PDB file of C-alpha atoms and ligand atoms in Angstrom:
ATOM      1  CA  MET X   1     116.038  87.519  77.092  1.00 81.00           C
ATOM      2  CA  SER X   2     117.232  83.966  76.432  1.00 95.00           C
ATOM      3  CA  ILE X   3     117.504  82.333  73.012  1.00 97.00           C
ATOM      4  CA  ALA X   4     114.577  80.058  73.922  1.00 97.00           C
ATOM      5  CA  SER X   5     112.332  82.960  74.901  1.00 97.00           C
ATOM      6  CA  ASN X   6     113.307  84.984  71.827  1.00 98.00           C
ATOM      7  CA  LEU X   7     112.366  82.013  69.664  1.00 97.00           C
ATOM      8  CA  GLU X   8     109.092  81.537  71.473  1.00 96.00           C
ATOM      9  CA  ALA X   9     108.186  85.195  70.957  1.00 97.00           C
ATOM     10  CA  ILE X  10     108.854  85.077  67.199  1.00 97.00           C
ATOM     11  CA  ASN X  11     107.065  81.768  66.774  1.00 95.00           C
ATOM     12  CA  LEU X  12     104.043  83.191  68.563  1.00 94.00           C
ATOM     13  CA  GLU X  13     104.002  85.978  65.999  1.00 95.00           C
ATOM     14  CA  VAL X  14     104.592  84.010  62.808  1.00 96.00           C
ATOM     15  CA  LYS X  15     103.593  80.366  63.192  1.00 93.00           C
ATOM     16  CA  ALA X  16      99.850  80.969  63.010  1.00 93.00           C
ATOM     17  CA  LEU X  17     100.452  82.881  59.764  1.00 96.00           C
ATOM     18  CA  GLY X  18     102.057  79.828  58.179  1.00 96.00           C
ATOM     19  CA  VAL X  19     105.453  81.495  57.976  1.00 98.00           C
ATOM     20  CA  GLN X  20     108.500  79.268  58.340  1.00 98.00           C
ATOM     21  CA  LEU X  21     111.293  80.545  60.551  1.00 98.00           C
ATOM     22  CA  VAL X  22     114.910  79.948  59.569  1.00 98.00           C
ATOM     23  CA  ALA X  23     117.094  80.619  62.611  1.00 98.00           C
ATOM     24  CA  VAL X  24     120.232  82.288  61.249  1.00 98.00           C
ATOM     25  CA  SER X  25     123.077  81.023  63.405  1.00 98.00           C
ATOM     26  CA  LYS X  26     126.096  82.358  61.466  1.00 98.00           C
ATOM     27  CA  THR X  27     129.052  83.279  63.723  1.00 97.00           C
ATOM     28  CA  LYS X  28     127.225  81.762  66.729  1.00 97.00           C
ATOM     29  CA  PRO X  29     128.727  78.871  68.678  1.00 97.00           C
ATOM     30  CA  ASN X  30     127.275  75.363  68.798  1.00 98.00           C
ATOM     31  CA  GLU X  31     126.031  75.938  72.375  1.00 98.00           C
ATOM     32  CA  ASP X  32     123.724  78.695  71.129  1.00 98.00           C
ATOM     33  CA  ILE X  33     122.420  76.475  68.340  1.00 98.00           C
ATOM     34  CA  MET X  34     121.823  73.669  70.843  1.00 98.00           C
ATOM     35  CA  GLU X  35     119.860  76.030  73.062  1.00 98.00           C
ATOM     36  CA  ALA X  36     117.559  76.789  70.127  1.00 98.00           C
ATOM     37  CA  TYR X  37     117.475  73.082  69.225  1.00 98.00           C
ATOM     38  CA  GLU X  38     116.409  72.130  72.763  1.00 98.00           C
ATOM     39  CA  ALA X  39     113.639  74.704  72.440  1.00 97.00           C
ATOM     40  CA  GLY X  40     112.384  72.830  69.370  1.00 97.00           C
ATOM     41  CA  GLN X  41     113.989  74.717  66.467  1.00 98.00           C
ATOM     42  CA  ARG X  42     115.192  72.425  63.662  1.00 98.00           C
ATOM     43  CA  VAL X  43     115.789  74.772  60.717  1.00 98.00           C
ATOM     44  CA  PHE X  44     119.007  76.785  60.793  1.00 98.00           C
ATOM     45  CA  GLY X  45     120.627  79.095  58.250  1.00 98.00           C
ATOM     46  CA  GLU X  46     124.314  79.768  57.662  1.00 98.00           C
ATOM     47  CA  ASN X  47     126.002  81.939  55.055  1.00 97.00           C
ATOM     48  CA  LEU X  48     129.545  80.560  54.893  1.00 98.00           C
ATOM     49  CA  VAL X  49     130.229  77.129  53.435  1.00 98.00           C
ATOM     50  CA  GLN X  50     133.061  76.149  55.767  1.00 98.00           C
ATOM     51  CA  GLU X  51     131.165  77.156  58.888  1.00 98.00           C
ATOM     52  CA  LEU X  52     128.081  75.322  57.660  1.00 98.00           C
ATOM     53  CA  VAL X  53     130.034  72.113  57.042  1.00 98.00           C
ATOM     54  CA  GLU X  54     131.680  72.243  60.476  1.00 98.00           C
ATOM     55  CA  LYS X  55     128.369  72.774  62.230  1.00 98.00           C
ATOM     56  CA  TYR X  56     126.668  70.044  60.194  1.00 98.00           C
ATOM     57  CA  GLU X  57     129.379  67.595  61.220  1.00 98.00           C
ATOM     58  CA  SER X  58     129.224  68.326  64.937  1.00 98.00           C
ATOM     59  CA  LEU X  59     125.501  68.930  65.570  1.00 98.00           C
ATOM     60  CA  PRO X  60     122.418  66.626  65.599  1.00 98.00           C
ATOM     61  CA  LYS X  61     121.609  65.031  62.258  1.00 98.00           C
ATOM     62  CA  ASP X  62     117.937  65.972  62.291  1.00 98.00           C
ATOM     63  CA  ILE X  63     118.794  69.655  61.835  1.00 98.00           C
ATOM     64  CA  GLU X  64     117.777  71.035  58.445  1.00 98.00           C
ATOM     65  CA  TRP X  65     120.575  73.252  57.189  1.00 98.00           C
ATOM     66  CA  HIS X  66     119.813  76.127  54.838  1.00 98.00           C
ATOM     67  CA  LEU X  67     122.593  77.931  53.022  1.00 98.00           C
ATOM     68  CA  ILE X  68     121.416  81.544  52.856  1.00 98.00           C
ATOM     69  CA  GLY X  69     124.550  83.351  51.640  1.00 96.00           C
ATOM     70  CA  HIS X  70     126.177  83.776  48.259  1.00 96.00           C
ATOM     71  CA  LEU X  71     127.557  80.435  47.061  1.00 98.00           C
ATOM     72  CA  GLN X  72     130.659  80.155  44.915  1.00 97.00           C
ATOM     73  CA  THR X  73     130.491  77.507  42.203  1.00 98.00           C
ATOM     74  CA  ASN X  74     133.672  75.780  43.394  1.00 98.00           C
ATOM     75  CA  LYS X  75     132.195  75.272  46.889  1.00 98.00           C
ATOM     76  CA  VAL X  76     128.939  73.590  45.909  1.00 98.00           C
ATOM     77  CA  LYS X  77     130.514  70.135  46.312  1.00 98.00           C
ATOM     78  CA  TYR X  78     131.012  70.659  50.053  1.00 98.00           C
ATOM     79  CA  VAL X  79     127.339  71.277  50.834  1.00 98.00           C
ATOM     80  CA  ALA X  80     125.711  69.064  48.188  1.00 98.00           C
ATOM     81  CA  PRO X  81     125.719  65.905  50.362  1.00 98.00           C
ATOM     82  CA  PHE X  82     123.491  67.348  53.084  1.00 98.00           C
ATOM     83  CA  VAL X  83     122.090  70.851  52.504  1.00 98.00           C
ATOM     84  CA  THR X  84     118.278  71.083  52.760  1.00 98.00           C
ATOM     85  CA  LEU X  85     117.681  74.353  50.912  1.00 98.00           C
ATOM     86  CA  ILE X  86     119.969  76.738  49.018  1.00 98.00           C
ATOM     87  CA  HIS X  87     118.427  80.230  49.220  1.00 98.00           C
ATOM     88  CA  ALA X  88     120.754  82.308  47.109  1.00 98.00           C
ATOM     89  CA  VAL X  89     121.020  80.776  43.642  1.00 98.00           C
ATOM     90  CA  ASP X  90     121.998  83.862  41.684  1.00 97.00           C
ATOM     91  CA  SER X  91     123.196  82.535  38.335  1.00 97.00           C
ATOM     92  CA  PHE X  92     122.415  79.821  35.800  1.00 98.00           C
ATOM     93  CA  LYS X  93     126.026  78.662  36.042  1.00 98.00           C
ATOM     94  CA  LEU X  94     125.645  78.083  39.782  1.00 98.00           C
ATOM     95  CA  LEU X  95     122.364  76.225  39.325  1.00 98.00           C
ATOM     96  CA  LYS X  96     123.983  73.893  36.762  1.00 98.00           C
ATOM     97  CA  GLU X  97     126.800  73.150  39.183  1.00 98.00           C
ATOM     98  CA  ILE X  98     124.302  72.404  41.981  1.00 98.00           C
ATOM     99  CA  ASP X  99     122.496  70.024  39.616  1.00 98.00           C
ATOM    100  CA  LYS X 100     125.768  68.277  38.785  1.00 98.00           C
ATOM    101  CA  GLN X 101     126.860  67.885  42.408  1.00 98.00           C
ATOM    102  CA  ALA X 102     123.366  66.793  43.484  1.00 98.00           C
ATOM    103  CA  ALA X 103     123.472  64.071  40.827  1.00 98.00           C
ATOM    104  CA  LYS X 104     126.821  62.857  42.148  1.00 98.00           C
ATOM    105  CA  ASN X 105     125.232  62.545  45.568  1.00 98.00           C
ATOM    106  CA  LYS X 106     122.095  60.910  44.133  1.00 98.00           C
ATOM    107  CA  ARG X 107     120.023  63.764  45.496  1.00 98.00           C
ATOM    108  CA  VAL X 108     117.591  66.399  44.286  1.00 98.00           C
ATOM    109  CA  ILE X 109     118.446  69.683  45.991  1.00 98.00           C
ATOM    110  CA  ASP X 110     115.793  72.282  46.788  1.00 98.00           C
ATOM    111  CA  CYS X 111     116.773  75.764  45.617  1.00 98.00           C
ATOM    112  CA  LEU X 112     115.446  79.301  45.715  1.00 98.00           C
ATOM    113  CA  LEU X 113     116.320  81.762  42.978  1.00 98.00           C
ATOM    114  CA  GLN X 114     117.638  85.016  44.391  1.00 98.00           C
ATOM    115  CA  VAL X 115     116.209  88.148  42.820  1.00 98.00           C
ATOM    116  CA  HIS X 116     117.971  91.487  43.034  1.00 96.00           C
ATOM    117  CA  ILE X 117     115.414  93.840  44.608  1.00 94.00           C
ATOM    118  CA  ALA X 118     117.597  96.240  46.605  1.00 91.00           C
ATOM    119  CA  GLU X 119     118.822  99.611  45.523  1.00 88.00           C
ATOM    120  CA  GLU X 120     122.424  98.657  46.285  1.00 81.00           C
ATOM    121  CA  ASP X 121     124.417  97.189  43.388  1.00 76.00           C
ATOM    122  CA  THR X 122     126.505  95.212  45.827  1.00 73.00           C
ATOM    123  CA  LYS X 123     123.770  92.663  46.409  1.00 75.00           C
ATOM    124  CA  PHE X 124     123.519  89.514  44.362  1.00 90.00           C
ATOM    125  CA  GLY X 125     120.623  88.144  42.376  1.00 96.00           C
ATOM    126  CA  PHE X 126     118.928  87.807  39.007  1.00 97.00           C
ATOM    127  CA  ASP X 127     117.120  90.723  37.466  1.00 95.00           C
ATOM    128  CA  HIS X 128     113.638  89.996  36.107  1.00 95.00           C
ATOM    129  CA  ALA X 129     114.604  89.584  32.458  1.00 96.00           C
ATOM    130  CA  GLU X 130     117.509  87.250  33.225  1.00 96.00           C
ATOM    131  CA  LEU X 131     115.292  85.136  35.406  1.00 97.00           C
ATOM    132  CA  ILE X 132     112.553  84.732  32.801  1.00 98.00           C
ATOM    133  CA  GLU X 133     115.157  83.935  30.167  1.00 98.00           C
ATOM    134  CA  MET X 134     116.566  81.124  32.296  1.00 98.00           C
ATOM    135  CA  LEU X 135     113.137  79.711  33.136  1.00 98.00           C
ATOM    136  CA  ARG X 136     112.500  79.324  29.388  1.00 98.00           C
ATOM    137  CA  ASP X 137     115.876  77.830  28.564  1.00 98.00           C
ATOM    138  CA  GLU X 138     115.795  74.211  27.423  1.00 98.00           C
ATOM    139  CA  GLU X 139     118.944  73.469  29.325  1.00 98.00           C
ATOM    140  CA  PHE X 140     117.247  74.728  32.488  1.00 98.00           C
ATOM    141  CA  LEU X 141     114.166  72.612  31.835  1.00 97.00           C
ATOM    142  CA  ALA X 142     116.351  69.533  31.475  1.00 98.00           C
ATOM    143  CA  LEU X 143     117.940  69.814  34.945  1.00 98.00           C
ATOM    144  CA  LYS X 144     116.852  66.788  36.974  1.00 98.00           C
ATOM    145  CA  HIS X 145     118.639  67.208  40.294  1.00 98.00           C
ATOM    146  CA  VAL X 146     117.470  70.627  41.386  1.00 98.00           C
ATOM    147  CA  ASN X 147     113.966  71.462  42.542  1.00 98.00           C
ATOM    148  CA  ILE X 148     113.064  75.149  42.304  1.00 98.00           C
ATOM    149  CA  ARG X 149     111.015  75.877  45.414  1.00 98.00           C
ATOM    150  CA  GLY X 150     110.576  79.621  44.929  1.00 98.00           C
ATOM    151  CA  LEU X 151     112.284  82.985  45.202  1.00 98.00           C
ATOM    152  CA  MET X 152     114.433  84.826  47.734  1.00 98.00           C
ATOM    153  CA  GLY X 153     115.330  88.476  48.109  1.00 97.00           C
ATOM    154  CA  ILE X 154     117.060  90.951  50.400  1.00 97.00           C
ATOM    155  CA  ALA X 155     115.640  94.463  50.715  1.00 96.00           C
ATOM    156  CA  THR X 156     117.731  97.608  50.838  1.00 95.00           C
ATOM    157  CA  ASN X 157     119.356  98.249  54.191  1.00 94.00           C
ATOM    158  CA  THR X 158     117.450 101.449  55.013  1.00 95.00           C
ATOM    159  CA  GLU X 159     115.204 102.997  57.665  1.00 95.00           C
ATOM    160  CA  ASN X 160     112.768 103.928  54.911  1.00 97.00           C
ATOM    161  CA  GLU X 161     109.875 101.491  55.430  1.00 97.00           C
ATOM    162  CA  LYS X 162     108.068 102.625  52.306  1.00 97.00           C
ATOM    163  CA  GLU X 163     111.047 101.662  50.172  1.00 97.00           C
ATOM    164  CA  ILE X 164     111.414  98.270  51.875  1.00 97.00           C
ATOM    165  CA  LYS X 165     107.709  97.539  51.413  1.00 98.00           C
ATOM    166  CA  GLU X 166     107.915  98.443  47.725  1.00 98.00           C
ATOM    167  CA  GLU X 167     110.806  96.058  47.221  1.00 97.00           C
ATOM    168  CA  PHE X 168     109.002  93.215  48.991  1.00 98.00           C
ATOM    169  CA  TYR X 169     105.860  93.961  46.996  1.00 98.00           C
ATOM    170  CA  GLU X 170     107.890  93.786  43.787  1.00 97.00           C
ATOM    171  CA  LEU X 171     109.276  90.388  44.747  1.00 98.00           C
ATOM    172  CA  LYS X 172     105.862  89.014  45.759  1.00 98.00           C
ATOM    173  CA  SER X 173     104.389  90.157  42.425  1.00 98.00           C
ATOM    174  CA  LEU X 174     107.209  88.494  40.530  1.00 98.00           C
ATOM    175  CA  TYR X 175     106.760  85.321  42.598  1.00 98.00           C
ATOM    176  CA  ASP X 176     103.024  85.206  41.846  1.00 98.00           C
ATOM    177  CA  GLY X 177     103.656  85.858  38.166  1.00 98.00           C
ATOM    178  CA  ILE X 178     106.284  83.142  37.855  1.00 98.00           C
ATOM    179  CA  LYS X 179     104.179  80.673  39.781  1.00 98.00           C
ATOM    180  CA  ALA X 180     101.209  81.299  37.466  1.00 97.00           C
ATOM    181  CA  SER X 181     103.251  81.204  34.260  1.00 97.00           C
ATOM    182  CA  PHE X 182     105.825  78.487  34.898  1.00 97.00           C
ATOM    183  CA  TYR X 183     104.802  76.425  37.932  1.00 97.00           C
ATOM    184  CA  ARG X 184     101.029  76.236  37.780  1.00 95.00           C
ATOM    185  CA  LYS X 185     101.108  72.452  37.799  1.00 92.00           C
ATOM    186  CA  ASN X 186     103.980  72.151  40.236  1.00 92.00           C
ATOM    187  CA  GLU X 187     102.946  72.427  43.857  1.00 92.00           C
ATOM    188  CA  SER X 188     106.496  72.387  45.129  1.00 96.00           C
ATOM    189  CA  PHE X 189     107.015  75.981  43.956  1.00 98.00           C
ATOM    190  CA  ASP X 190     105.677  77.357  47.221  1.00 98.00           C
ATOM    191  CA  THR X 191     108.353  79.375  49.020  1.00 98.00           C
ATOM    192  CA  LEU X 192     109.002  83.103  49.164  1.00 98.00           C
ATOM    193  CA  SER X 193     112.003  83.772  51.409  1.00 98.00           C
ATOM    194  CA  MET X 194     112.075  87.431  52.393  1.00 98.00           C
ATOM    195  CA  GLY X 195     112.565  89.283  55.651  1.00 98.00           C
ATOM    196  CA  MET X 196     115.239  89.336  58.351  1.00 98.00           C
ATOM    197  CA  SER X 197     115.413  90.741  61.901  1.00 98.00           C
ATOM    198  CA  SER X 198     114.960  94.371  60.891  1.00 97.00           C
ATOM    199  CA  ASP X 199     112.211  93.880  58.319  1.00 97.00           C
ATOM    200  CA  TYR X 200     110.461  90.513  58.711  1.00 98.00           C
ATOM    201  CA  LYS X 201     107.191  92.105  59.851  1.00 97.00           C
ATOM    202  CA  LEU X 202     107.052  94.188  56.669  1.00 98.00           C
ATOM    203  CA  ALA X 203     107.995  91.122  54.613  1.00 98.00           C
ATOM    204  CA  ILE X 204     105.161  89.044  56.091  1.00 98.00           C
ATOM    205  CA  GLU X 205     102.735  91.895  55.486  1.00 98.00           C
ATOM    206  CA  LYS X 206     103.801  91.755  51.822  1.00 98.00           C
ATOM    207  CA  GLY X 207     103.408  87.986  51.491  1.00 98.00           C
ATOM    208  CA  SER X 208     106.594  86.307  52.701  1.00 98.00           C
ATOM    209  CA  ASN X 209     106.218  82.746  53.944  1.00 98.00           C
ATOM    210  CA  MET X 210     109.816  82.138  55.011  1.00 98.00           C
ATOM    211  CA  ILE X 211     111.853  84.527  57.150  1.00 98.00           C
ATOM    212  CA  ARG X 212     115.560  84.394  57.965  1.00 98.00           C
ATOM    213  CA  VAL X 213     116.104  85.763  61.448  1.00 98.00           C
ATOM    214  CA  GLY X 214     119.438  85.911  63.259  1.00 98.00           C
ATOM    215  CA  SER X 215     120.138  88.714  65.714  1.00 97.00           C
ATOM    216  CA  THR X 216     116.596  88.894  67.096  1.00 97.00           C
ATOM    217  CA  ILE X 217     117.023  85.274  68.253  1.00 98.00           C
ATOM    218  CA  PHE X 218     120.719  84.967  69.059  1.00 98.00           C
ATOM    219  CA  GLY X 219     121.675  88.573  69.842  1.00 96.00           C
ATOM    220  CA  LYS X 220     123.989  90.870  67.932  1.00 93.00           C
ATOM    221  CA  ARG X 221     126.869  89.294  66.032  1.00 90.00           C
ATOM    222  CA  VAL X 222     130.341  90.320  67.125  1.00 79.00           C
ATOM    223  CA  ILE X 223     132.143  89.389  63.922  1.00 63.00           C
ATOM    224  CA  LYS X 224     131.125  91.485  60.979  1.00 56.00           C
ATOM    225  CA  HIS X 225     129.526  89.446  58.220  1.00 53.00           C
ATOM    226  CA  PHE X 226     128.558  91.216  55.058  1.00 54.00           C
ATOM    227  CA  LYS X 227     124.970  90.598  54.127  1.00 50.00           C
ATOM    228  CA  ASN X 228     124.659  87.675  51.781  1.00 49.00           C
ATOM    229  CA  ASN X 229     128.350  87.719  51.052  1.00 46.00           C
ATOM    230  CA  ASP X 230     130.810  84.899  51.049  1.00 43.00           C
TER     231      ASP X 230
HETATM  232  C1  PLP C   1     122.714  87.333  58.212  1.00 75.82           C
HETATM  233  C2  PLP C   1     121.582  87.134  57.280  1.00 75.82           C
HETATM  234  C3  PLP C   1     120.249  87.153  57.744  1.00 75.82           C
HETATM  235  C4  PLP C   1     119.862  87.397  59.182  1.00 75.82           C
HETATM  236  O1  PLP C   1     120.178  88.705  59.579  1.00 75.82           O
HETATM  237  P1  PLP C   1     119.647  89.310  60.972  1.00 75.82           P
HETATM  238  O2  PLP C   1     119.645  90.768  60.720  1.00 75.82           O
HETATM  239  O3  PLP C   1     120.631  88.913  62.000  1.00 75.82           O
HETATM  240  O4  PLP C   1     118.310  88.751  61.229  1.00 75.82           O
HETATM  241  C5  PLP C   1     119.240  86.921  56.826  1.00 75.82           C
HETATM  242  N1  PLP C   1     119.511  86.684  55.530  1.00 75.82           N
HETATM  243  C6  PLP C   1     120.755  86.662  55.042  1.00 75.82           C
HETATM  244  C7  PLP C   1     120.980  86.390  53.598  1.00 75.82           C
HETATM  245  C8  PLP C   1     121.841  86.886  55.905  1.00 75.82           C
HETATM  246  O5  PLP C   1     123.087  86.852  55.409  1.00 75.82           O
END
């Protein structure tokens, strides 16, 4: 199967459901990205800052670049000039730095707050209490250069579908609760990023409206990247 036909197959499945597809191109060469681009794909996800910057500089300027991996505070400045959506905001400190760098670039940067839903401790993200605490914080409410678009999560890496579904259900419930309590009058809180190649069907079943799919489109990655790790 070619990249173009893989993309077509996924789009056929998800587009009618209103689910946005982020094509995860990490470790893949520019030629592969251009093949997807020629097939109409404009939204791409990367998880390493340096790789993202290099690809941004050498590829067409109408690509929307999403940073999907863990972001270190000291690297925010490199992506702030151009990034379209930051998926993995996992601390208040990071969000404040994004706000600061966005201001320097005279931008408002769209962000998703990453919630820790997996069993593994190794994964990043807020827990529920931390998240609610931040959403109520006056300092948070005063940030002018970040726009919170929704939540993101990564399920446990397991064959156990029941467990994965429970984790996605938990995140969808939290998303609905936060939307009702904190963003009722703010229509831009509209994005729930959950699901990757192995579990996007389950994620959509549980209410995802943005999926991050890499290997199903571009084939297996040769270089080992840790999930959501910088
Ligand atoms: C790599 C990655 C993906 C895509 O993984 P695939 O299994 O190749 O679809 C999705 N989300 C995050 C955060 C990733 O790091």
